[in-house]
JSON list of C-alpha atoms in Angstrom, two decimals:
[
{"chain": "A", "resi": 1, "resn": "ALA", "atom": "CA", "xyz": [21.41, 201.22, 30.44]},
{"chain": "A", "resi": 2, "resn": "GLN", "atom": "CA", "xyz": [19.23, 202.27, 33.35]},
{"chain": "A", "resi": 3, "resn": "LYS", "atom": "CA", "xyz": [20.55, 204.14, 36.30]},
{"chain": "A", "resi": 4, "resn": "VAL", "atom": "CA", "xyz": [19.33, 206.20, 39.23]},
{"chain": "A", "resi": 5, "resn": "THR", "atom": "CA", "xyz": [21.60, 208.78, 40.77]},
{"chain": "A", "resi": 6, "resn": "GLN", "atom": "CA", "xyz": [21.14, 210.37, 44.17]},
{"chain": "A", "resi": 7, "resn": "ALA", "atom": "CA", "xyz": [24.15, 212.68, 44.38]},
{"chain": "A", "resi": 8, "resn": "GLN", "atom": "CA", "xyz": [23.50, 213.81, 47.95]},
{"chain": "A", "resi": 9, "resn": "THR", "atom": "CA", "xyz": [24.89, 211.11, 50.19]},
{"chain": "A", "resi": 10, "resn": "GLU", "atom": "CA", "xyz": [23.97, 212.82, 53.43]},
{"chain": "A", "resi": 11, "resn": "ILE", "atom": "CA", "xyz": [22.12, 216.07, 54.32]},
{"chain": "A", "resi": 12, "resn": "SER", "atom": "CA", "xyz": [21.85, 217.68, 57.72]},
{"chain": "A", "resi": 13, "resn": "VAL", "atom": "CA", "xyz": [19.25, 220.39, 58.44]},
{"chain": "A", "resi": 14, "resn": "VAL", "atom": "CA", "xyz": [17.75, 221.99, 61.53]},
{"chain": "A", "resi": 15, "resn": "GLU", "atom": "CA", "xyz": [14.11, 221.35, 62.36]},
{"chain": "A", "resi": 16, "resn": "LYS", "atom": "CA", "xyz": [11.65, 223.49, 60.44]},
{"chain": "A", "resi": 17, "resn": "GLU", "atom": "CA", "xyz": [14.05, 224.02, 57.49]},
{"chain": "A", "resi": 18, "resn": "ASP", "atom": "CA", "xyz": [12.94, 223.01, 54.00]},
{"chain": "A", "resi": 19, "resn": "VAL", "atom": "CA", "xyz": [15.01, 220.41, 52.29]},
{"chain": "A", "resi": 20, "resn": "THR", "atom": "CA", "xyz": [15.07, 218.97, 48.71]},
{"chain": "A", "resi": 21, "resn": "LEU", "atom": "CA", "xyz": [16.41, 215.52, 47.90]},
{"chain": "A", "resi": 22, "resn": "ASP", "atom": "CA", "xyz": [17.54, 215.17, 44.30]},
{"chain": "A", "resi": 23, "resn": "CYS", "atom": "CA", "xyz": [17.01, 212.20, 42.01]},
{"chain": "A", "resi": 24, "resn": "VAL", "atom": "CA", "xyz": [18.21, 211.94, 38.45]},
{"chain": "A", "resi": 25, "resn": "TYR", "atom": "CA", "xyz": [17.47, 208.85, 36.37]},
{"chain": "A", "resi": 26, "resn": "GLU", "atom": "CA", "xyz": [18.60, 207.47, 33.03]},
{"chain": "A", "resi": 27, "resn": "THR", "atom": "CA", "xyz": [16.59, 205.39, 30.63]},
{"chain": "A", "resi": 28, "resn": "ARG", "atom": "CA", "xyz": [15.81, 205.26, 26.93]},
{"chain": "A", "resi": 29, "resn": "ASP", "atom": "CA", "xyz": [12.40, 203.73, 27.53]},
{"chain": "A", "resi": 30, "resn": "THR", "atom": "CA", "xyz": [9.42, 205.98, 27.09]},
{"chain": "A", "resi": 31, "resn": "THR", "atom": "CA", "xyz": [7.21, 204.13, 29.58]},
{"chain": "A", "resi": 32, "resn": "TYR", "atom": "CA", "xyz": [8.53, 203.81, 33.11]},
{"chain": "A", "resi": 33, "resn": "TYR", "atom": "CA", "xyz": [7.66, 204.35, 36.77]},
{"chain": "A", "resi": 34, "resn": "LEU", "atom": "CA", "xyz": [9.42, 206.31, 39.43]},
{"chain": "A", "resi": 35, "resn": "PHE", "atom": "CA", "xyz": [9.11, 205.78, 43.17]},
{"chain": "A", "resi": 36, "resn": "TRP", "atom": "CA", "xyz": [10.36, 207.32, 46.41]},
{"chain": "A", "resi": 37, "resn": "TYR", "atom": "CA", "xyz": [10.82, 205.20, 49.51]},
{"chain": "A", "resi": 38, "resn": "LYS", "atom": "CA", "xyz": [11.75, 206.11, 53.09]},
{"chain": "A", "resi": 39, "resn": "GLN", "atom": "CA", "xyz": [13.94, 203.85, 55.21]},
{"chain": "A", "resi": 40, "resn": "PRO", "atom": "CA", "xyz": [13.75, 204.71, 58.93]},
{"chain": "A", "resi": 41, "resn": "PRO", "atom": "CA", "xyz": [16.30, 203.28, 61.36]},
{"chain": "A", "resi": 42, "resn": "SER", "atom": "CA", "xyz": [14.02, 200.23, 61.87]},
{"chain": "A", "resi": 43, "resn": "GLY", "atom": "CA", "xyz": [15.05, 199.07, 58.41]},
{"chain": "A", "resi": 44, "resn": "GLU", "atom": "CA", "xyz": [11.97, 198.50, 56.29]},
{"chain": "A", "resi": 45, "resn": "LEU", "atom": "CA", "xyz": [11.53, 200.73, 53.31]},
{"chain": "A", "resi": 46, "resn": "VAL", "atom": "CA", "xyz": [8.20, 202.52, 53.24]},
{"chain": "A", "resi": 47, "resn": "PHE", "atom": "CA", "xyz": [6.57, 203.57, 50.00]},
{"chain": "A", "resi": 48, "resn": "LEU", "atom": "CA", "xyz": [5.96, 207.33, 49.63]},
{"chain": "A", "resi": 49, "resn": "ILE", "atom": "CA", "xyz": [4.94, 208.02, 46.08]},
{"chain": "A", "resi": 50, "resn": "ARG", "atom": "CA", "xyz": [4.94, 206.72, 42.51]},
{"chain": "A", "resi": 51, "resn": "ARG", "atom": "CA", "xyz": [4.82, 208.53, 39.14]},
{"chain": "A", "resi": 52, "resn": "ASN", "atom": "CA", "xyz": [4.43, 207.12, 35.69]},
{"chain": "A", "resi": 53, "resn": "SER", "atom": "CA", "xyz": [6.34, 208.68, 32.78]},
{"chain": "A", "resi": 54, "resn": "PHE", "atom": "CA", "xyz": [3.21, 210.14, 31.30]},
{"chain": "A", "resi": 55, "resn": "ASP", "atom": "CA", "xyz": [2.19, 212.03, 34.38]},
{"chain": "A", "resi": 56, "resn": "GLU", "atom": "CA", "xyz": [4.37, 215.08, 34.99]},
{"chain": "A", "resi": 57, "resn": "GLN", "atom": "CA", "xyz": [1.97, 216.69, 37.34]},
{"chain": "A", "resi": 58, "resn": "ASN", "atom": "CA", "xyz": [3.62, 217.64, 40.55]},
{"chain": "A", "resi": 59, "resn": "GLU", "atom": "CA", "xyz": [2.15, 216.40, 43.75]},
{"chain": "A", "resi": 60, "resn": "ILE", "atom": "CA", "xyz": [1.83, 217.72, 47.28]},
{"chain": "A", "resi": 61, "resn": "SER", "atom": "CA", "xyz": [0.93, 215.60, 50.28]},
{"chain": "A", "resi": 62, "resn": "GLY", "atom": "CA", "xyz": [1.08, 217.54, 53.51]},
{"chain": "A", "resi": 63, "resn": "ARG", "atom": "CA", "xyz": [4.68, 218.65, 54.05]},
{"chain": "A", "resi": 64, "resn": "TYR", "atom": "CA", "xyz": [5.91, 216.49, 51.18]},
{"chain": "A", "resi": 65, "resn": "SER", "atom": "CA", "xyz": [6.01, 217.53, 47.54]},
{"chain": "A", "resi": 66, "resn": "TRP", "atom": "CA", "xyz": [7.49, 216.01, 44.42]},
{"chain": "A", "resi": 67, "resn": "ASN", "atom": "CA", "xyz": [8.73, 217.66, 41.24]},
{"chain": "A", "resi": 68, "resn": "PHE", "atom": "CA", "xyz": [8.89, 215.41, 38.13]},
{"chain": "A", "resi": 69, "resn": "GLN", "atom": "CA", "xyz": [10.57, 216.88, 35.11]},
{"chain": "A", "resi": 70, "resn": "LYS", "atom": "CA", "xyz": [11.14, 214.64, 32.13]},
{"chain": "A", "resi": 71, "resn": "SER", "atom": "CA", "xyz": [13.16, 217.28, 30.34]},
{"chain": "A", "resi": 72, "resn": "THR", "atom": "CA", "xyz": [15.91, 216.97, 32.95]},
{"chain": "A", "resi": 73, "resn": "SER", "atom": "CA", "xyz": [15.16, 213.37, 33.94]},
{"chain": "A", "resi": 74, "resn": "SER", "atom": "CA", "xyz": [14.70, 214.39, 37.49]},
{"chain": "A", "resi": 75, "resn": "PHE", "atom": "CA", "xyz": [12.20, 213.42, 40.21]},
{"chain": "A", "resi": 76, "resn": "ASN", "atom": "CA", "xyz": [13.00, 215.58, 43.21]},
{"chain": "A", "resi": 77, "resn": "PHE", "atom": "CA", "xyz": [11.48, 215.39, 46.66]},
{"chain": "A", "resi": 78, "resn": "THR", "atom": "CA", "xyz": [10.97, 218.33, 48.99]},
{"chain": "A", "resi": 79, "resn": "ILE", "atom": "CA", "xyz": [10.14, 218.25, 52.64]},
{"chain": "A", "resi": 80, "resn": "THR", "atom": "CA", "xyz": [8.75, 221.55, 53.97]},
{"chain": "A", "resi": 81, "resn": "ALA", "atom": "CA", "xyz": [9.24, 222.46, 57.65]},
{"chain": "A", "resi": 82, "resn": "SER", "atom": "CA", "xyz": [11.25, 219.35, 58.37]},
{"chain": "A", "resi": 83, "resn": "GLN", "atom": "CA", "xyz": [10.78, 217.46, 61.60]},
{"chain": "A", "resi": 84, "resn": "VAL", "atom": "CA", "xyz": [13.06, 215.13, 63.58]},
{"chain": "A", "resi": 85, "resn": "VAL", "atom": "CA", "xyz": [10.83, 212.20, 62.57]},
{"chain": "A", "resi": 86, "resn": "ASP", "atom": "CA", "xyz": [11.79, 212.83, 58.96]},
{"chain": "A", "resi": 87, "resn": "SER", "atom": "CA", "xyz": [15.31, 211.61, 59.72]},
{"chain": "A", "resi": 88, "resn": "ALA", "atom": "CA", "xyz": [15.83, 208.51, 57.54]},
{"chain": "A", "resi": 89, "resn": "VAL", "atom": "CA", "xyz": [17.44, 207.34, 54.37]},
{"chain": "A", "resi": 90, "resn": "TYR", "atom": "CA", "xyz": [15.42, 208.15, 51.26]},
{"chain": "A", "resi": 91, "resn": "PHE", "atom": "CA", "xyz": [15.63, 206.11, 48.08]},
{"chain": "A", "resi": 92, "resn": "CYS", "atom": "CA", "xyz": [14.55, 206.93, 44.58]},
{"chain": "A", "resi": 93, "resn": "ALA", "atom": "CA", "xyz": [13.74, 204.05, 42.26]},
{"chain": "A", "resi": 94, "resn": "LEU", "atom": "CA", "xyz": [13.04, 203.40, 38.63]},
{"chain": "A", "resi": 95, "resn": "ARG", "atom": "CA", "xyz": [11.07, 200.55, 37.06]},
{"chain": "A", "resi": 96, "resn": "LEU", "atom": "CA", "xyz": [10.72, 199.99, 33.37]},
{"chain": "A", "resi": 97, "resn": "TYR", "atom": "CA", "xyz": [7.39, 198.97, 31.92]},
{"chain": "A", "resi": 98, "resn": "ASN", "atom": "CA", "xyz": [7.26, 195.25, 31.15]},
{"chain": "A", "resi": 99, "resn": "PHE", "atom": "CA", "xyz": [10.55, 194.45, 32.84]},
{"chain": "A", "resi": 100, "resn": "ASN", "atom": "CA", "xyz": [11.06, 192.72, 36.15]},
{"chain": "A", "resi": 101, "resn": "LYS", "atom": "CA", "xyz": [13.83, 195.01, 37.09]},
{"chain": "A", "resi": 102, "resn": "PHE", "atom": "CA", "xyz": [14.00, 197.77, 39.63]},
{"chain": "A", "resi": 103, "resn": "TYR", "atom": "CA", "xyz": [16.77, 200.30, 39.80]},
{"chain": "A", "resi": 104, "resn": "PHE", "atom": "CA", "xyz": [17.41, 202.03, 43.09]},
{"chain": "A", "resi": 105, "resn": "GLY", "atom": "CA", "xyz": [19.62, 204.97, 43.85]},
{"chain": "A", "resi": 106, "resn": "SER", "atom": "CA", "xyz": [22.21, 204.71, 46.59]},
{"chain": "A", "resi": 107, "resn": "GLY", "atom": "CA", "xyz": [20.01, 206.75, 48.95]},
{"chain": "A", "resi": 108, "resn": "THR", "atom": "CA", "xyz": [20.26, 210.07, 50.68]},
{"chain": "A", "resi": 109, "resn": "LYS", "atom": "CA", "xyz": [20.55, 210.05, 54.48]},
{"chain": "A", "resi": 110, "resn": "LEU", "atom": "CA", "xyz": [18.59, 212.99, 55.96]},
{"chain": "A", "resi": 111, "resn": "ASN", "atom": "CA", "xyz": [19.44, 214.14, 59.47]},
{"chain": "A", "resi": 112, "resn": "VAL", "atom": "CA", "xyz": [17.00, 216.58, 61.03]},
{"chain": "A", "resi": 113, "resn": "LYS", "atom": "CA", "xyz": [18.35, 218.11, 64.18]},
{"chain": "A", "resi": 114, "resn": "PRO", "atom": "CA", "xyz": [16.13, 219.68, 66.87]},
{"chain": "B", "resi": 1, "resn": "GLU", "atom": "CA", "xyz": [0.35, 191.28, 61.97]},
{"chain": "B", "resi": 2, "resn": "THR", "atom": "CA", "xyz": [2.80, 193.44, 60.04]},
{"chain": "B", "resi": 3, "resn": "GLY", "atom": "CA", "xyz": [2.75, 193.17, 56.28]},
{"chain": "B", "resi": 4, "resn": "VAL", "atom": "CA", "xyz": [6.12, 191.57, 55.58]},
{"chain": "B", "resi": 5, "resn": "THR", "atom": "CA", "xyz": [8.11, 189.77, 58.27]},
{"chain": "B", "resi": 6, "resn": "GLN", "atom": "CA", "xyz": [11.67, 188.45, 58.12]},
{"chain": "B", "resi": 7, "resn": "THR", "atom": "CA", "xyz": [13.52, 186.11, 60.41]},
{"chain": "B", "resi": 8, "resn": "PRO", "atom": "CA", "xyz": [16.02, 186.13, 61.82]},
{"chain": "B", "resi": 9, "resn": "ARG", "atom": "CA", "xyz": [16.64, 189.84, 62.18]},
{"chain": "B", "resi": 10, "resn": "HIS", "atom": "CA", "xyz": [20.36, 189.32, 62.81]},
{"chain": "B", "resi": 11, "resn": "LEU", "atom": "CA", "xyz": [22.56, 186.45, 61.76]},
{"chain": "B", "resi": 12, "resn": "VAL", "atom": "CA", "xyz": [26.28, 185.80, 62.22]},
{"chain": "B", "resi": 13, "resn": "MET", "atom": "CA", "xyz": [27.68, 182.86, 60.32]},
{"chain": "B", "resi": 14, "resn": "GLY", "atom": "CA", "xyz": [31.03, 181.40, 59.39]},
{"chain": "B", "resi": 15, "resn": "MET", "atom": "CA", "xyz": [32.07, 180.84, 55.88]},
{"chain": "B", "resi": 16, "resn": "THR", "atom": "CA", "xyz": [31.44, 177.13, 56.06]},
{"chain": "B", "resi": 17, "resn": "ASN", "atom": "CA", "xyz": [27.99, 177.32, 57.62]},
{"chain": "B", "resi": 18, "resn": "LYS", "atom": "CA", "xyz": [24.65, 176.77, 56.02]},
{"chain": "B", "resi": 19, "resn": "LYS", "atom": "CA", "xyz": [21.74, 178.97, 57.05]},
{"chain": "B", "resi": 20, "resn": "SER", "atom": "CA", "xyz": [18.43, 180.17, 55.65]},
{"chain": "B", "resi": 21, "resn": "LEU", "atom": "CA", "xyz": [16.65, 183.49, 55.75]},
{"chain": "B", "resi": 22, "resn": "LYS", "atom": "CA", "xyz": [12.85, 183.44, 55.84]},
{"chain": "B", "resi": 23, "resn": "CYS", "atom": "CA", "xyz": [10.34, 185.97, 54.59]},
{"chain": "B", "resi": 24, "resn": "GLU", "atom": "CA", "xyz": [6.58, 185.87, 54.97]},
{"chain": "B", "resi": 25, "resn": "GLN", "atom": "CA", "xyz": [4.02, 188.35, 53.64]},
{"chain": "B", "resi": 26, "resn": "HIS", "atom": "CA", "xyz": [0.46, 188.65, 54.94]},
{"chain": "B", "resi": 27, "resn": "LEU", "atom": "CA", "xyz": [-0.81, 190.92, 52.19]},
{"chain": "B", "resi": 28, "resn": "GLY", "atom": "CA", "xyz": [-2.11, 188.48, 49.65]},
{"chain": "B", "resi": 29, "resn": "HIS", "atom": "CA", "xyz": [0.48, 189.57, 47.14]},
{"chain": "B", "resi": 30, "resn": "ASN", "atom": "CA", "xyz": [1.73, 187.42, 44.26]},
{"chain": "B", "resi": 31, "resn": "ALA", "atom": "CA", "xyz": [5.22, 188.75, 43.68]},
{"chain": "B", "resi": 32, "resn": "MET", "atom": "CA", "xyz": [8.11, 188.55, 46.09]},
{"chain": "B", "resi": 33, "resn": "TYR", "atom": "CA", "xyz": [11.69, 189.81, 45.94]},
{"chain": "B", "resi": 34, "resn": "TRP", "atom": "CA", "xyz": [15.10, 189.53, 47.58]},
{"chain": "B", "resi": 35, "resn": "TYR", "atom": "CA", "xyz": [17.34, 192.56, 47.75]},
{"chain": "B", "resi": 36, "resn": "LYS", "atom": "CA", "xyz": [20.85, 193.07, 49.08]},
{"chain": "B", "resi": 37, "resn": "GLN", "atom": "CA", "xyz": [21.66, 196.35, 50.72]},
{"chain": "B", "resi": 38, "resn": "SER", "atom": "CA", "xyz": [25.31, 197.16, 51.32]},
{"chain": "B", "resi": 39, "resn": "ALA", "atom": "CA", "xyz": [26.56, 200.35, 52.88]},
{"chain": "B", "resi": 40, "resn": "LYS", "atom": "CA", "xyz": [26.42, 203.39, 50.54]},
{"chain": "B", "resi": 41, "resn": "LYS", "atom": "CA", "xyz": [25.49, 201.28, 47.53]},
{"chain": "B", "resi": 42, "resn": "PRO", "atom": "CA", "xyz": [22.18, 201.09, 45.68]},
{"chain": "B", "resi": 43, "resn": "LEU", "atom": "CA", "xyz": [19.85, 198.27, 46.62]},
{"chain": "B", "resi": 44, "resn": "GLU", "atom": "CA", "xyz": [20.66, 195.28, 44.47]},
{"chain": "B", "resi": 45, "resn": "LEU", "atom": "CA", "xyz": [17.79, 193.21, 43.23]},
{"chain": "B", "resi": 46, "resn": "MET", "atom": "CA", "xyz": [18.75, 189.54, 43.59]},
{"chain": "B", "resi": 47, "resn": "PHE", "atom": "CA", "xyz": [15.68, 187.41, 42.78]},
{"chain": "B", "resi": 48, "resn": "VAL", "atom": "CA", "xyz": [12.12, 187.91, 41.76]},
{"chain": "B", "resi": 49, "resn": "TYR", "atom": "CA", "xyz": [9.21, 185.45, 42.06]},
{"chain": "B", "resi": 50, "resn": "ASN", "atom": "CA", "xyz": [5.75, 185.80, 40.64]},
{"chain": "B", "resi": 51, "resn": "PHE", "atom": "CA", "xyz": [3.10, 183.21, 41.58]},
{"chain": "B", "resi": 52, "resn": "LYS", "atom": "CA", "xyz": [5.88, 181.03, 43.00]},
{"chain": "B", "resi": 53, "resn": "GLU", "atom": "CA", "xyz": [7.85, 181.03, 39.71]},
{"chain": "B", "resi": 54, "resn": "GLN", "atom": "CA", "xyz": [11.29, 182.62, 39.55]},
{"chain": "B", "resi": 55, "resn": "THR", "atom": "CA", "xyz": [11.25, 185.36, 36.92]},
{"chain": "B", "resi": 56, "resn": "GLU", "atom": "CA", "xyz": [14.58, 187.03, 37.59]},
{"chain": "B", "resi": 57, "resn": "ASN", "atom": "CA", "xyz": [18.04, 186.10, 38.78]},
{"chain": "B", "resi": 58, "resn": "ASN", "atom": "CA", "xyz": [20.36, 189.02, 38.56]},
{"chain": "B", "resi": 59, "resn": "SER", "atom": "CA", "xyz": [23.62, 187.08, 38.17]},
{"chain": "B", "resi": 60, "resn": "VAL", "atom": "CA", "xyz": [23.62, 186.11, 41.81]},
{"chain": "B", "resi": 61, "resn": "PRO", "atom": "CA", "xyz": [26.33, 183.64, 42.86]},
{"chain": "B", "resi": 62, "resn": "SER", "atom": "CA", "xyz": [25.15, 180.09, 43.42]},
{"chain": "B", "resi": 63, "resn": "ARG", "atom": "CA", "xyz": [26.03, 180.27, 47.07]},
{"chain": "B", "resi": 64, "resn": "PHE", "atom": "CA", "xyz": [22.70, 182.07, 47.36]},
{"chain": "B", "resi": 65, "resn": "SER", "atom": "CA", "xyz": [19.76, 179.78, 46.61]},
{"chain": "B", "resi": 66, "resn": "PRO", "atom": "CA", "xyz": [16.17, 181.08, 46.76]},
{"chain": "B", "resi": 67, "resn": "GLU", "atom": "CA", "xyz": [13.05, 179.03, 47.39]},
{"chain": "B", "resi": 68, "resn": "CYS", "atom": "CA", "xyz": [9.44, 180.07, 47.05]},
{"chain": "B", "resi": 69, "resn": "PRO", "atom": "CA", "xyz": [7.06, 177.28, 48.18]},
{"chain": "B", "resi": 70, "resn": "ASN", "atom": "CA", "xyz": [3.98, 179.46, 47.91]},
{"chain": "B", "resi": 71, "resn": "SER", "atom": "CA", "xyz": [3.10, 183.09, 47.24]},
{"chain": "B", "resi": 72, "resn": "SER", "atom": "CA", "xyz": [3.32, 183.92, 50.90]},
{"chain": "B", "resi": 73, "resn": "HIS", "atom": "CA", "xyz": [6.76, 182.54, 51.74]},
{"chain": "B", "resi": 74, "resn": "LEU", "atom": "CA", "xyz": [10.18, 183.15, 50.40]},
{"chain": "B", "resi": 75, "resn": "PHE", "atom": "CA", "xyz": [13.46, 181.69, 51.59]},
{"chain": "B", "resi": 76, "resn": "LEU", "atom": "CA", "xyz": [17.11, 182.46, 50.85]},
{"chain": "B", "resi": 77, "resn": "HIS", "atom": "CA", "xyz": [19.40, 179.53, 51.55]},
{"chain": "B", "resi": 78, "resn": "LEU", "atom": "CA", "xyz": [22.98, 180.48, 52.25]},
{"chain": "B", "resi": 79, "resn": "HIS", "atom": "CA", "xyz": [26.11, 178.30, 52.05]},
{"chain": "B", "resi": 80, "resn": "THR", "atom": "CA", "xyz": [29.85, 178.90, 51.92]},
{"chain": "B", "resi": 81, "resn": "LEU", "atom": "CA", "xyz": [29.44, 182.63, 51.97]},
{"chain": "B", "resi": 82, "resn": "GLN", "atom": "CA", "xyz": [32.23, 185.17, 51.78]},
{"chain": "B", "resi": 83, "resn": "PRO", "atom": "CA", "xyz": [32.85, 188.18, 54.10]},
{"chain": "B", "resi": 84, "resn": "GLU", "atom": "CA", "xyz": [31.81, 190.53, 51.27]},
{"chain": "B", "resi": 85, "resn": "ASP", "atom": "CA", "xyz": [28.33, 188.95, 51.46]},
{"chain": "B", "resi": 86, "resn": "SER", "atom": "CA", "xyz": [27.79, 190.72, 54.81]},
{"chain": "B", "resi": 87, "resn": "ALA", "atom": "CA", "xyz": [24.89, 193.08, 54.28]},
{"chain": "B", "resi": 88, "resn": "LEU", "atom": "CA", "xyz": [21.23, 193.78, 55.02]},
{"chain": "B", "resi": 89, "resn": "TYR", "atom": "CA", "xyz": [19.05, 191.38, 53.11]},
{"chain": "B", "resi": 90, "resn": "LEU", "atom": "CA", "xyz": [15.61, 192.77, 52.41]},
{"chain": "B", "resi": 91, "resn": "CYS", "atom": "CA", "xyz": [12.50, 190.94, 51.31]},
{"chain": "B", "resi": 92, "resn": "ALA", "atom": "CA", "xyz": [9.66, 192.71, 49.54]},
{"chain": "B", "resi": 93, "resn": "SER", "atom": "CA", "xyz": [6.34, 191.87, 47.94]},
{"chain": "B", "resi": 94, "resn": "SER", "atom": "CA", "xyz": [3.92, 193.53, 45.50]},
{"chain": "B", "resi": 95, "resn": "GLN", "atom": "CA", "xyz": [0.48, 192.75, 44.22]},
{"chain": "B", "resi": 96, "resn": "ASP", "atom": "CA", "xyz": [1.34, 191.53, 40.77]},
{"chain": "B", "resi": 97, "resn": "LEU", "atom": "CA", "xyz": [4.58, 191.68, 38.80]},
{"chain": "B", "resi": 98, "resn": "LYS", "atom": "CA", "xyz": [2.69, 192.55, 35.62]},
{"chain": "B", "resi": 99, "resn": "ARG", "atom": "CA", "xyz": [1.47, 195.77, 37.12]},
{"chain": "B", "resi": 100, "resn": "GLY", "atom": "CA", "xyz": [4.46, 198.01, 36.72]},
{"chain": "B", "resi": 101, "resn": "ASN", "atom": "CA", "xyz": [3.19, 200.82, 38.93]},
{"chain": "B", "resi": 102, "resn": "ASP", "atom": "CA", "xyz": [2.64, 198.61, 41.98]},
{"chain": "B", "resi": 103, "resn": "GLU", "atom": "CA", "xyz": [4.63, 199.74, 45.00]},
{"chain": "B", "resi": 104, "resn": "GLN", "atom": "CA", "xyz": [6.67, 197.21, 46.90]},
{"chain": "B", "resi": 105, "resn": "TYR", "atom": "CA", "xyz": [6.20, 196.47, 50.60]},
{"chain": "B", "resi": 106, "resn": "PHE", "atom": "CA", "xyz": [9.39, 195.72, 52.42]},
{"chain": "B", "resi": 107, "resn": "GLY", "atom": "CA", "xyz": [10.28, 193.72, 55.49]},
{"chain": "B", "resi": 108, "resn": "PRO", "atom": "CA", "xyz": [12.66, 194.96, 58.14]},
{"chain": "B", "resi": 109, "resn": "GLY", "atom": "CA", "xyz": [15.55, 192.95, 56.78]},
{"chain": "B", "resi": 110, "resn": "THR", "atom": "CA", "xyz": [18.06, 190.43, 58.06]},
{"chain": "B", "resi": 111, "resn": "ARG", "atom": "CA", "xyz": [21.48, 191.88, 59.10]},
{"chain": "B", "resi": 112, "resn": "LEU", "atom": "CA", "xyz": [23.92, 189.21, 57.99]},
{"chain": "B", "resi": 113, "resn": "THR", "atom": "CA", "xyz": [27.55, 189.12, 59.11]},
{"chain": "B", "resi": 114, "resn": "VAL", "atom": "CA", "xyz": [29.87, 186.57, 57.62]},
{"chain": "B", "resi": 115, "resn": "THR", "atom": "CA", "xyz": [32.98, 185.93, 59.69]}
]
């Protein structure tokens, strides 16, 4: 069975702190895709990044970075020098190759205080 | 025009009412999705359409009835709902269902309250 676990329900940090959002996934498939989405208070989820199971290279985009480790089935997301605008709910998602199914975690609510 | 629009944004309905949620995407995508988002639960995929054909129905109760007249429009018809159906209903689209690494574009959702 497939599953995505985001164990951190809610995190609060003060502006300029670094914060890491954890994502652990379960699948027996060898080909799959992982995604991170951001859901601001306005409601719509916004795509941040995708990774396929054959690409374990970590990625940095500005203040955002992602650490994909197949050995621990984790795809963690770090925000460096957090800002108030980063406050949102962040979702990790898994999609299997050739299946029309998407598995989302329950989300981590990030509160960045000034 | 924003990519994916949903109307209405808020809906309150009684258990005996019939209502419809509408989703429209202006991105030229071929796949569209309905999700249910309940508090502190993972997003639940309800229905998937690709080129107007339904490809997935995740054991959704028949009181939810989807309709996809073309690749740009998706409806969710609601009737005799239960209070536990109160949630945020999100519509999404992606370029092509066969491309597994395609990201999804989401609408702002319809906040549904069943009284």
